[in-house]
Amino acid sequence: MCGICGFSGDMANYLGENNLREMLDIIIHRGPDDEGTYFKNNTALGMRRLSIIDLKSGHQPIHNEEKDIGVGMTFKDDEISTLLSGDLYALWLKDMKNDKYLNSFYHMPQWKDEVSQMLYFDQKVWLPKDVLIKSDKMTMANSIELRVPFLDYRIVEFASSIPSSLKYRGNNEKYILKKAFKDTLPSFVLNRKKNGFPVPLSSLLNLEFKNFAKDILLSQKSLSRGYFNKQYIENLFKKYNSTSYKGRQIWLLLTFELWNRIFIDSSNASLDEEMSVI
């Protein structure tokens, strides 16, 4: 989870770095591990980072090999336009424009503060559409029952009534929760650094696995689907290195292709048979 804030136009010169710093302090809960600022061409951006991937090389502000600034994206819009085939790209544009679910959050009622609004967005989008669905699928696939006690509806309702000033204070996240358990939990637990659940892409995409991914994505079976442009995928492997965000693109495309082979192509075949082919 990371955070971004900023302003543009004349406001960038008028408000300046001090106001940007205050905005970064407000969203420290979104990324306590690193921060950075960017001022250029009447644009001021502040970024915070929670280290989940690229643990050693990732810093804010995030940029790609061309030094473009970005945050929280696997494919930029111009990359999507060259990756997807013409028909699929047209469908993507239509879907993005008509996404009433996400667009509705840009017109939410006024909240008492920005933190409450961001937490509400996380509850409605990030938790059910990302974190919870992934953890549920992975645990159930391994016959493990996962429970999330902090998401008991009574705790959620109570937490929503607590002022934001008690949820974080200065650089101290979960302030009131830590206060409540200060006599129960040891200090190394209460004060330890927040960690995500990283996918070690730089380790996974070693030479052997990279060649495996390349063979899969550039195979006739994959290309015949007509989803992606061959030249983009070829360039993807040429540009990849262990510190590149291209690794995330390769991983995403690879898992999508393997999903197609297992669940779409193999509708009349057993899962074990298809996995043996892969």
mmCIF file of C-alpha atoms in Angstrom:
data_model
loop_
_atom_site.group_PDB
_atom_site.id
_atom_site.type_symbol
_atom_site.label_atom_id
_atom_site.label_comp_id
_atom_site.label_asym_id
_atom_site.label_seq_id
_atom_site.Cartn_x
_atom_site.Cartn_y
_atom_site.Cartn_z
ATOM 1 C CA MET A 1 0.000 0.000 0.000
ATOM 2 C CA CYS A 2 1.435 3.380 -1.026
ATOM 3 C CA GLY A 3 0.170 6.935 -1.125
ATOM 4 C CA ILE A 4 0.418 9.890 -3.467
ATOM 5 C CA CYS A 5 -0.579 13.525 -3.094
ATOM 6 C CA GLY A 6 0.153 16.792 -4.846
ATOM 7 C CA PHE A 7 -1.056 19.774 -6.816
ATOM 8 C CA SER A 8 -0.465 21.277 -10.240
ATOM 9 C CA GLY A 9 -0.585 24.523 -12.170
ATOM 10 C CA ASP A 10 -0.190 27.817 -10.318
ATOM 11 C CA MET A 11 -0.991 26.025 -7.056
ATOM 12 C CA ALA A 12 2.321 24.167 -7.260
ATOM 13 C CA ASN A 13 4.294 27.403 -7.085
ATOM 14 C CA TYR A 14 1.950 29.035 -4.576
ATOM 15 C CA LEU A 15 1.680 26.229 -2.020
ATOM 16 C CA GLY A 16 5.276 25.033 -2.268
ATOM 17 C CA GLU A 17 7.166 22.254 -0.527
ATOM 18 C CA ASN A 18 6.035 22.964 3.050
ATOM 19 C CA ASN A 19 2.394 22.291 2.200
ATOM 20 C CA LEU A 20 3.390 19.189 0.276
ATOM 21 C CA ARG A 21 5.249 17.940 3.353
ATOM 22 C CA GLU A 22 2.141 18.439 5.477
ATOM 23 C CA MET A 23 0.139 16.388 2.983
ATOM 24 C CA LEU A 24 2.751 13.618 3.136
ATOM 25 C CA ASP A 25 2.496 13.555 6.935
ATOM 26 C CA ILE A 26 -1.271 13.050 6.683
ATOM 27 C CA ILE A 27 -0.882 9.924 4.537
ATOM 28 C CA ILE A 28 2.067 8.389 6.381
ATOM 29 C CA HIS A 29 -0.112 5.373 7.212
ATOM 30 C CA ARG A 30 -0.210 4.588 3.481
ATOM 31 C CA GLY A 31 3.564 4.204 3.223
ATOM 32 C CA PRO A 32 5.854 4.400 6.257
ATOM 33 C CA ASP A 33 9.009 2.990 4.629
ATOM 34 C CA ASP A 34 10.052 5.708 2.204
ATOM 35 C CA GLU A 35 9.003 9.073 0.828
ATOM 36 C CA GLY A 36 9.964 11.392 -1.991
ATOM 37 C CA THR A 37 8.929 14.587 -3.726
ATOM 38 C CA TYR A 38 8.907 15.724 -7.328
ATOM 39 C CA PHE A 39 8.742 19.315 -8.586
ATOM 40 C CA LYS A 40 8.731 19.995 -12.308
ATOM 41 C CA ASN A 41 6.718 21.923 -14.903
ATOM 42 C CA ASN A 42 4.195 23.346 -12.418
ATOM 43 C CA THR A 43 3.629 19.894 -10.941
ATOM 44 C CA ALA A 44 4.286 18.963 -7.319
ATOM 45 C CA LEU A 45 3.971 15.324 -6.254
ATOM 46 C CA GLY A 46 4.567 13.699 -2.891
ATOM 47 C CA MET A 47 4.834 9.931 -2.647
ATOM 48 C CA ARG A 48 4.962 7.472 0.231
ATOM 49 C CA ARG A 49 5.942 3.827 -0.014
ATOM 50 C CA LEU A 50 5.258 0.584 1.795
ATOM 51 C CA SER A 51 8.010 -1.828 0.752
ATOM 52 C CA ILE A 52 6.381 -4.912 -0.754
ATOM 53 C CA ILE A 53 8.364 -5.493 -3.952
ATOM 54 C CA ASP A 54 11.753 -4.202 -5.109
ATOM 55 C CA LEU A 55 12.793 -4.101 -1.450
ATOM 56 C CA LYS A 56 16.380 -3.017 -2.135
ATOM 57 C CA SER A 57 16.087 -0.842 -5.228
ATOM 58 C CA GLY A 58 12.624 0.668 -4.884
ATOM 59 C CA HIS A 59 12.527 4.283 -3.707
ATOM 60 C CA GLN A 60 10.186 7.246 -4.009
ATOM 61 C CA PRO A 61 9.490 8.946 -6.291
ATOM 62 C CA ILE A 62 9.072 5.845 -8.452
ATOM 63 C CA HIS A 63 10.201 6.071 -12.051
ATOM 64 C CA ASN A 64 10.779 3.642 -14.860
ATOM 65 C CA GLU A 65 13.808 3.176 -17.084
ATOM 66 C CA GLU A 66 12.814 6.261 -19.090
ATOM 67 C CA LYS A 67 12.680 8.295 -15.824
ATOM 68 C CA ASP A 68 8.917 8.768 -16.099
ATOM 69 C CA ILE A 69 7.300 9.321 -12.711
ATOM 70 C CA GLY A 70 4.520 6.962 -11.698
ATOM 71 C CA VAL A 71 2.999 5.142 -8.744
ATOM 72 C CA GLY A 72 1.001 1.977 -8.243
ATOM 73 C CA MET A 73 0.794 0.936 -11.891
ATOM 74 C CA THR A 74 1.919 -2.174 -13.727
ATOM 75 C CA PHE A 75 1.140 -0.907 -17.217
ATOM 76 C CA LYS A 76 0.975 2.758 -18.173
ATOM 77 C CA ASP A 77 -1.769 3.856 -20.548
ATOM 78 C CA ASP A 78 0.608 4.157 -23.500
ATOM 79 C CA GLU A 79 1.969 0.675 -22.759
ATOM 80 C CA ILE A 80 -1.533 -0.780 -22.678
ATOM 81 C CA SER A 81 -2.249 0.785 -26.064
ATOM 82 C CA THR A 82 0.748 -1.032 -27.586
ATOM 83 C CA LEU A 83 0.343 -4.275 -25.617
ATOM 84 C CA LEU A 84 -3.309 -4.990 -26.394
ATOM 85 C CA SER A 85 -4.582 -5.868 -29.843
ATOM 86 C CA GLY A 86 -6.766 -3.251 -31.516
ATOM 87 C CA ASP A 87 -10.137 -4.814 -30.680
ATOM 88 C CA LEU A 88 -9.159 -5.599 -27.104
ATOM 89 C CA TYR A 89 -7.791 -2.092 -26.562
ATOM 90 C CA ALA A 90 -11.085 -0.601 -27.747
ATOM 91 C CA LEU A 91 -12.943 -2.767 -25.229
ATOM 92 C CA TRP A 92 -10.534 -1.695 -22.478
ATOM 93 C CA LEU A 93 -11.151 1.995 -23.210
ATOM 94 C CA LYS A 94 -14.905 1.454 -23.145
ATOM 95 C CA ASP A 95 -14.720 -0.474 -19.883
ATOM 96 C CA MET A 96 -12.577 2.172 -18.176
ATOM 97 C CA LYS A 97 -14.964 4.936 -19.210
ATOM 98 C CA ASN A 98 -18.032 3.054 -18.009
ATOM 99 C CA ASP A 99 -16.652 1.714 -14.722
ATOM 100 C CA LYS A 100 -19.478 3.090 -12.583
ATOM 101 C CA TYR A 101 -18.271 1.207 -9.512
ATOM 102 C CA LEU A 102 -14.879 2.890 -9.282
ATOM 103 C CA ASN A 103 -16.059 6.214 -10.676
ATOM 104 C CA SER A 104 -18.616 6.464 -7.884
ATOM 105 C CA PHE A 105 -15.826 6.824 -5.341
ATOM 106 C CA TYR A 106 -14.682 10.042 -6.966
ATOM 107 C CA HIS A 107 -18.036 11.575 -6.040
ATOM 108 C CA MET A 108 -18.381 10.382 -2.470
ATOM 109 C CA PRO A 109 -20.052 12.636 0.099
ATOM 110 C CA GLN A 110 -17.830 14.973 2.055
ATOM 111 C CA TRP A 111 -16.058 13.383 4.992
ATOM 112 C CA LYS A 112 -14.864 15.001 8.171
ATOM 113 C CA ASP A 113 -11.246 14.408 7.098
ATOM 114 C CA GLU A 114 -9.171 12.924 4.277
ATOM 115 C CA VAL A 115 -7.992 9.936 6.301
ATOM 116 C CA SER A 116 -11.545 8.712 6.895
ATOM 117 C CA GLN A 117 -12.262 9.020 3.189
ATOM 118 C CA MET A 118 -9.159 7.039 2.230
ATOM 119 C CA LEU A 119 -9.933 4.344 4.788
ATOM 120 C CA TYR A 120 -13.466 4.066 3.417
ATOM 121 C CA PHE A 121 -12.073 3.608 -0.086
ATOM 122 C CA ASP A 122 -9.741 0.877 1.198
ATOM 123 C CA GLN A 123 -12.642 -0.914 2.880
ATOM 124 C CA LYS A 124 -14.773 -0.851 -0.259
ATOM 125 C CA VAL A 125 -12.126 -1.466 -2.933
ATOM 126 C CA TRP A 126 -8.673 -2.503 -1.754
ATOM 127 C CA LEU A 127 -9.750 -5.072 0.848
ATOM 128 C CA PRO A 128 -12.475 -6.993 -1.044
ATOM 129 C CA LYS A 129 -10.957 -6.588 -4.521
ATOM 130 C CA ASP A 130 -7.336 -7.297 -3.647
ATOM 131 C CA VAL A 131 -6.040 -8.348 -0.230
ATOM 132 C CA LEU A 132 -8.925 -10.475 1.026
ATOM 133 C CA ILE A 133 -9.673 -12.303 -2.205
ATOM 134 C CA LYS A 134 -6.003 -13.229 -2.702
ATOM 135 C CA SER A 135 -5.485 -14.449 0.846
ATOM 136 C CA ASP A 136 -8.765 -16.381 0.791
ATOM 137 C CA LYS A 137 -7.917 -18.184 -2.438
ATOM 138 C CA MET A 138 -4.372 -19.041 -1.380
ATOM 139 C CA THR A 139 -5.361 -20.359 2.036
ATOM 140 C CA MET A 140 -8.327 -22.356 0.757
ATOM 141 C CA ALA A 141 -6.137 -23.871 -1.968
ATOM 142 C CA ASN A 142 -3.962 -25.232 0.842
ATOM 143 C CA SER A 143 -6.845 -26.323 3.116
ATOM 144 C CA ILE A 144 -6.223 -23.522 5.611
ATOM 145 C CA GLU A 145 -9.019 -21.543 7.238
ATOM 146 C CA LEU A 146 -8.086 -17.857 7.360
ATOM 147 C CA ARG A 147 -9.744 -15.533 9.866
ATOM 148 C CA VAL A 148 -9.528 -11.733 10.037
ATOM 149 C CA PRO A 149 -10.704 -10.754 13.540
ATOM 150 C CA PHE A 150 -10.110 -7.032 13.009
ATOM 151 C CA LEU A 151 -12.778 -7.138 10.293
ATOM 152 C CA ASP A 152 -15.513 -8.239 12.664
ATOM 153 C CA TYR A 153 -18.322 -5.815 11.831
ATOM 154 C CA ARG A 154 -18.504 -4.573 15.429
ATOM 155 C CA ILE A 155 -14.813 -3.688 15.443
ATOM 156 C CA VAL A 156 -15.089 -2.016 12.027
ATOM 157 C CA GLU A 157 -18.063 0.063 13.163
ATOM 158 C CA PHE A 158 -16.278 1.057 16.356
ATOM 159 C CA ALA A 159 -13.043 1.903 14.524
ATOM 160 C CA SER A 160 -14.977 4.075 12.076
ATOM 161 C CA SER A 161 -16.243 6.165 14.983
ATOM 162 C CA ILE A 162 -12.746 6.857 16.323
ATOM 163 C CA PRO A 163 -11.208 10.226 15.337
ATOM 164 C CA SER A 164 -8.341 10.008 12.863
ATOM 165 C CA SER A 165 -6.073 11.768 15.361
ATOM 166 C CA LEU A 166 -6.244 8.630 17.523
ATOM 167 C CA LYS A 167 -5.509 6.282 14.626
ATOM 168 C CA TYR A 168 -2.151 7.821 13.860
ATOM 169 C CA ARG A 169 -0.124 10.492 15.581
ATOM 170 C CA GLY A 170 3.038 11.891 14.065
ATOM 171 C CA ASN A 171 4.869 8.871 12.670
ATOM 172 C CA ASN A 172 3.035 6.486 14.978
ATOM 173 C CA GLU A 173 0.505 4.355 13.135
ATOM 174 C CA LYS A 174 -2.385 2.541 14.853
ATOM 175 C CA TYR A 175 -1.818 4.828 17.811
ATOM 176 C CA ILE A 176 -4.829 3.902 19.944
ATOM 177 C CA LEU A 177 -4.474 0.177 19.181
ATOM 178 C CA LYS A 178 -0.870 0.187 20.359
ATOM 179 C CA LYS A 179 -1.857 2.105 23.483
ATOM 180 C CA ALA A 180 -4.561 -0.448 24.239
ATOM 181 C CA PHE A 181 -2.099 -3.361 24.037
ATOM 182 C CA LYS A 182 1.003 -1.704 25.504
ATOM 183 C CA ASP A 183 0.779 -3.831 28.679
ATOM 184 C CA THR A 184 -0.024 -7.030 26.784
ATOM 185 C CA LEU A 185 2.346 -7.171 23.812
ATOM 186 C CA PRO A 186 6.150 -6.821 23.964
ATOM 187 C CA SER A 187 7.641 -3.618 22.575
ATOM 188 C CA PHE A 188 9.369 -5.381 19.672
ATOM 189 C CA VAL A 189 5.924 -6.421 18.415
ATOM 190 C CA LEU A 190 4.277 -3.041 18.968
ATOM 191 C CA ASN A 191 7.107 -1.072 17.373
ATOM 192 C CA ARG A 192 8.305 -3.352 14.613
ATOM 193 C CA LYS A 193 8.362 -2.102 11.055
ATOM 194 C CA LYS A 194 5.269 -2.715 8.958
ATOM 195 C CA ASN A 195 5.751 -5.330 6.239
ATOM 196 C CA GLY A 196 3.699 -6.436 3.289
ATOM 197 C CA PHE A 197 3.700 -9.871 1.662
ATOM 198 C CA PRO A 198 6.138 -9.443 -1.223
ATOM 199 C CA VAL A 199 6.424 -11.627 -4.284
ATOM 200 C CA PRO A 200 10.196 -12.078 -4.842
ATOM 201 C CA LEU A 201 10.085 -11.345 -8.563
ATOM 202 C CA SER A 202 13.818 -10.714 -8.917
ATOM 203 C CA SER A 203 14.474 -14.208 -7.525
ATOM 204 C CA LEU A 204 11.685 -15.900 -9.447
ATOM 205 C CA LEU A 205 12.621 -14.382 -12.776
ATOM 206 C CA ASN A 206 16.100 -15.856 -12.877
ATOM 207 C CA LEU A 207 17.529 -16.985 -16.198
ATOM 208 C CA GLU A 208 15.852 -20.399 -16.186
ATOM 209 C CA PHE A 209 12.427 -19.091 -15.189
ATOM 210 C CA LYS A 210 12.751 -16.099 -17.507
ATOM 211 C CA ASN A 211 13.320 -18.459 -20.434
ATOM 212 C CA PHE A 212 10.329 -20.521 -19.315
ATOM 213 C CA ALA A 213 8.144 -17.397 -19.252
ATOM 214 C CA LYS A 214 9.462 -16.309 -22.644
ATOM 215 C CA ASP A 215 8.716 -19.700 -24.200
ATOM 216 C CA ILE A 216 5.176 -19.630 -22.815
ATOM 217 C CA LEU A 217 4.299 -16.046 -23.774
ATOM 218 C CA LEU A 218 5.806 -16.238 -27.266
ATOM 219 C CA SER A 219 4.418 -19.681 -28.032
ATOM 220 C CA GLN A 220 2.007 -20.121 -30.908
ATOM 221 C CA LYS A 221 -0.670 -21.146 -28.439
ATOM 222 C CA SER A 222 -0.391 -17.875 -26.548
ATOM 223 C CA LEU A 223 -0.048 -15.591 -29.573
ATOM 224 C CA SER A 224 -2.961 -17.253 -31.377
ATOM 225 C CA ARG A 225 -5.358 -15.889 -28.758
ATOM 226 C CA GLY A 226 -4.947 -12.480 -30.354
ATOM 227 C CA TYR A 227 -4.874 -10.645 -27.029
ATOM 228 C CA PHE A 228 -1.384 -9.165 -27.105
ATOM 229 C CA ASN A 229 1.041 -7.791 -29.671
ATOM 230 C CA LYS A 230 4.053 -10.032 -30.200
ATOM 231 C CA GLN A 231 6.505 -7.152 -30.593
ATOM 232 C CA TYR A 232 5.626 -5.693 -27.192
ATOM 233 C CA ILE A 233 6.280 -9.023 -25.465
ATOM 234 C CA GLU A 234 9.581 -9.496 -27.307
ATOM 235 C CA ASN A 235 10.714 -6.021 -26.244
ATOM 236 C CA LEU A 236 9.575 -6.770 -22.704
ATOM 237 C CA PHE A 237 12.118 -9.561 -22.336
ATOM 238 C CA LYS A 238 14.857 -7.510 -24.002
ATOM 239 C CA LYS A 239 14.403 -4.660 -21.507
ATOM 240 C CA TYR A 240 13.979 -6.777 -18.379
ATOM 241 C CA ASN A 241 16.549 -6.758 -15.580
ATOM 242 C CA SER A 242 16.332 -7.620 -11.871
ATOM 243 C CA THR A 243 15.573 -4.026 -10.809
ATOM 244 C CA SER A 244 13.077 -3.292 -13.579
ATOM 245 C CA TYR A 245 9.330 -2.921 -13.122
ATOM 246 C CA LYS A 246 9.081 -4.981 -16.339
ATOM 247 C CA GLY A 247 9.314 -8.057 -14.133
ATOM 248 C CA ARG A 248 5.843 -7.306 -12.794
ATOM 249 C CA GLN A 249 4.530 -7.113 -16.342
ATOM 250 C CA ILE A 250 6.085 -10.461 -17.255
ATOM 251 C CA TRP A 251 4.678 -12.072 -14.115
ATOM 252 C CA LEU A 252 1.181 -10.726 -14.755
ATOM 253 C CA LEU A 253 1.120 -11.819 -18.402
ATOM 254 C CA LEU A 254 2.536 -15.235 -17.529
ATOM 255 C CA THR A 255 -0.035 -15.968 -14.831
ATOM 256 C CA PHE A 256 -2.809 -14.817 -17.174
ATOM 257 C CA GLU A 257 -1.631 -17.174 -19.918
ATOM 258 C CA LEU A 258 -1.287 -20.121 -17.527
ATOM 259 C CA TRP A 259 -4.768 -19.373 -16.176
ATOM 260 C CA ASN A 260 -6.097 -19.535 -19.744
ATOM 261 C CA ARG A 261 -4.418 -22.880 -20.331
ATOM 262 C CA ILE A 262 -5.679 -24.426 -17.108
ATOM 263 C CA PHE A 263 -9.220 -23.079 -16.914
ATOM 264 C CA ILE A 264 -10.188 -22.066 -20.468
ATOM 265 C CA ASP A 265 -8.320 -24.411 -22.808
ATOM 266 C CA SER A 266 -8.751 -27.402 -20.503
ATOM 267 C CA SER A 267 -12.494 -27.281 -20.007
ATOM 268 C CA ASN A 268 -12.703 -30.866 -21.242
ATOM 269 C CA ALA A 269 -9.412 -32.066 -19.817
ATOM 270 C CA SER A 270 -8.332 -32.796 -16.286
ATOM 271 C CA LEU A 271 -6.283 -30.246 -14.379
ATOM 272 C CA ASP A 272 -3.464 -32.752 -13.852
ATOM 273 C CA GLU A 273 -3.214 -33.396 -17.592
ATOM 274 C CA GLU A 274 -2.923 -29.708 -18.428
ATOM 275 C CA MET A 275 -0.418 -29.015 -15.654
ATOM 276 C CA SER A 276 1.791 -31.809 -16.977
ATOM 277 C CA VAL A 277 1.825 -30.089 -20.381
ATOM 278 C CA ILE A 278 2.744 -26.728 -18.821
#
